[in-house]
Amino acid sequence: GENVEQHPSTLSVQEGDSAVIKCTYSDSASNYFPWYKQELGKRPQLIIDIRSNVGEKKDQRIAVTLNKTAKHFSLHITETQPEDSAVYFCAASISNQFYFGTGTSLTVIP
Amino acid sequence: NAGVTQTPKFQVLKTGQSMTLQCAQDMNHNSMYWYRQDPGMGLRLIYYSASEGTTDKGEVPNGYNVSRLNKREFSLRLESAAPSQTSVYFCASSGRSRGGNQPQHFGDGTRLSIL
C-alpha cells in the first residue's frame, strides 16, 4: 500500500518568516494530495489540496508544490502568524483511500 | 448543513465493555471512514466504506467492527474494549467528482478512555 512520510515532525519559526513542510509518497498511482490543519482538540480541516495534473497551487499565504517524478510534495506558508500554530498533516489519495503523514507541529513565535 | 456529526464526544469505559460510536453525514457522500489518532502517530485508518453496503479493513482493524447502515450513517463498534483502544476517534466522509477525489470532511471526534 501507499506510504507517506512527513518532515519535520516539529517546526518553530519567528512570526513573519516562512515555513516549509515536506512529504514523500511511494505509490505513483496517488493522484490527489490534500493538506489538513488541526488545532489542539479540534478536527482536521482542509487548508489546500493539489491534483496530480498540477505542479503548484497557491491560496493567499499558503502554497503547495508537487513533483510527481520525485514523488514528493510540500506545503509553504509565508508571512507566518501566531494563529498558524497547529499540527499539519499531508495525505496522498488513491481511489477511495487516503494515507496520512504523521504530522508536523508548527509553532510560530511572536 | 451539519457536515459530519459524531456521537458521543466523550466516553469512559471499563475493560471488556462494549460500545458503538455513531457517525452521520449530510453531504450525500459515498465514502465514509473511521480513524484513530494517537500522539505522534497521525491518523490511522480503522475501516472504510466506499459506498453503501460495502466495508473494508484499513490499517488497524483488530478489535473493531463497522456497519454502513445507509448512505448517511457509518458506525464503529468495540465489542470488548481494551486499554490499547484509548484514543481519539474521527469519522470522515468524502465524495467524488469528474475531477477525481474530493477532500475528506471530518467530524469533531470522540475521545474514548478505557480503564
GROMACS .gro file of C-alpha atoms in nm, chain B residues 1-114:
model
  114
  111ASN     CA    1  -2.559   2.178   0.691
  112ALA     CA    2  -2.409   1.999   0.990
  113GLY     CA    3  -2.143   1.815   0.783
  114VAL     CA    4  -2.017   1.512   0.976
  115THR     CA    5  -2.169   1.451   1.319
  116GLN     CA    6  -2.020   1.211   1.571
  117THR     CA    7  -2.166   1.090   1.899
  118PRO     CA    8  -2.071   1.073   2.177
  119LYS     CA    9  -1.800   1.338   2.216
  120PHE     CA   10  -1.652   1.176   2.526
  121GLN     CA   11  -1.678   0.828   2.676
  122VAL     CA   12  -1.511   0.636   2.956
  123LEU     CA   13  -1.538   0.258   2.952
  124LYS     CA   14  -1.414  -0.025   3.165
  125THR     CA   15  -1.207  -0.302   3.009
  126GLY     CA   16  -1.436  -0.559   2.849
  127GLN     CA   17  -1.731  -0.328   2.799
  128SER     CA   18  -1.876  -0.273   2.455
  129MET     CA   19  -1.997   0.040   2.283
  130THR     CA   20  -2.086   0.184   1.945
  131LEU     CA   21  -1.962   0.515   1.809
  132GLN     CA   22  -2.209   0.681   1.576
  133CYS     CA   23  -2.135   0.890   1.269
  134ALA     CA   24  -2.368   1.059   1.022
  135GLN     CA   25  -2.305   1.290   0.727
  136ASP     CA   26  -2.547   1.508   0.537
  137MET     CA   27  -2.334   1.584   0.229
  138ASN     CA   28  -2.455   1.287   0.020
  139HIS     CA   29  -2.102   1.144   0.018
  140ASN     CA   30  -2.047   0.787  -0.093
  141SER     CA   31  -1.732   0.717   0.109
  142MET     CA   32  -1.703   0.714   0.485
  143TYR     CA   33  -1.408   0.638   0.714
  144TRP     CA   34  -1.312   0.569   1.072
  145TYR     CA   35  -0.969   0.675   1.202
  146ARG     CA   36  -0.799   0.667   1.534
  147GLN     CA   37  -0.550   0.934   1.634
  148ASP     CA   38  -0.280   0.867   1.890
  149PRO     CA   39   0.000   1.107   1.991
  150GLY     CA   40   0.284   1.109   1.738
  151MET     CA   41   0.113   0.859   1.507
  152GLY     CA   42  -0.110   1.072   1.293
  153LEU     CA   43  -0.439   0.935   1.164
  154ARG     CA   44  -0.462   0.561   1.120
  155LEU     CA   45  -0.744   0.409   0.920
  156ILE     CA   46  -0.954   0.150   1.103
  157TYR     CA   47  -1.225   0.076   0.845
  158TYR     CA   48  -1.373   0.249   0.547
  159SER     CA   49  -1.682   0.217   0.332
  160ALA     CA   50  -1.653   0.313  -0.033
  161SER     CA   51  -2.028   0.304  -0.081
  162GLU     CA   52  -2.347   0.195   0.089
  163GLY     CA   53  -2.336  -0.178   0.152
  164THR     CA   54  -1.958  -0.218   0.139
  165THR     CA   55  -1.693  -0.205   0.409
  166ASP     CA   56  -1.319  -0.277   0.403
  167LYS     CA   57  -1.044  -0.308   0.661
  168GLY     CA   58  -0.789  -0.038   0.699
  169GLU     CA   59  -0.451  -0.035   0.870
  170VAL     CA   60  -0.566  -0.117   1.226
  171PRO     CA   61  -0.899  -0.310   1.218
  172ASN     CA   62  -0.839  -0.559   1.501
  173GLY     CA   63  -1.086  -0.523   1.787
  174TYR     CA   64  -1.336  -0.321   1.583
  175ASN     CA   65  -1.640  -0.381   1.366
  176VAL     CA   66  -1.833  -0.142   1.147
  177SER     CA   67  -2.176  -0.110   0.992
  178ARG     CA   68  -2.272   0.109   0.698
  179LEU     CA   69  -2.636   0.140   0.796
  180ASN     CA   70  -2.731   0.354   0.496
  181LYS     CA   71  -2.566   0.621   0.286
  182ARG     CA   72  -2.567   0.870   0.574
  183GLU     CA   73  -2.457   0.657   0.868
  184PHE     CA   74  -2.142   0.459   0.947
  185SER     CA   75  -2.097   0.317   1.298
  186LEU     CA   76  -1.791   0.175   1.473
  187ARG     CA   77  -1.829  -0.091   1.741
  188LEU     CA   78  -1.589  -0.203   2.010
  189GLU     CA   79  -1.708  -0.547   2.123
  190SER     CA   80  -1.473  -0.585   2.420
  191ALA     CA   81  -1.285  -0.265   2.495
  192ALA     CA   82  -0.915  -0.280   2.584
  193PRO     CA   83  -0.690  -0.006   2.729
  194SER     CA   84  -0.496  -0.005   2.398
  195GLN     CA   85  -0.809   0.132   2.234
  196THR     CA   86  -0.789   0.453   2.435
  197SER     CA   87  -0.768   0.714   2.160
  198VAL     CA   88  -0.945   0.991   1.977
  199TYR     CA   89  -1.168   0.854   1.703
  200PHE     CA   90  -1.255   1.055   1.396
  201CYS     CA   91  -1.517   0.980   1.137
  202ALA     CA   92  -1.480   1.132   0.790
  203SER     CA   93  -1.662   1.132   0.459
  204SER     CA   94  -1.569   1.221   0.104
  205GLY     CA   95  -1.727   1.238  -0.236
  206ARG     CA   96  -1.606   1.203  -0.592
  207SER     CA   97  -1.645   1.417  -0.896
  208ARG     CA   98  -1.540   1.401  -1.258
  209GLY     CA   99  -1.218   1.566  -1.149
  210GLY     CA  100  -1.140   1.281  -0.912
  211ASN     CA  101  -1.130   1.251  -0.535
  212GLN     CA  102  -1.270   1.523  -0.317
  213PRO     CA  103  -1.127   1.610   0.025
  214GLN     CA  104  -1.239   1.437   0.339
  215HIS     CA  105  -1.459   1.617   0.587
  216PHE     CA  106  -1.406   1.521   0.948
  217GLY     CA  107  -1.633   1.508   1.249
  218ASP     CA  108  -1.537   1.663   1.584
  219GLY     CA  109  -1.405   1.334   1.719
  220THR     CA  110  -1.488   1.102   2.008
  221ARG     CA  111  -1.244   1.098   2.298
  222LEU     CA  112  -1.253   0.745   2.435
  223SER     CA  113  -1.079   0.627   2.751
  224ILE     CA  114  -1.065   0.262   2.851
   0.00000   0.00000   0.00000
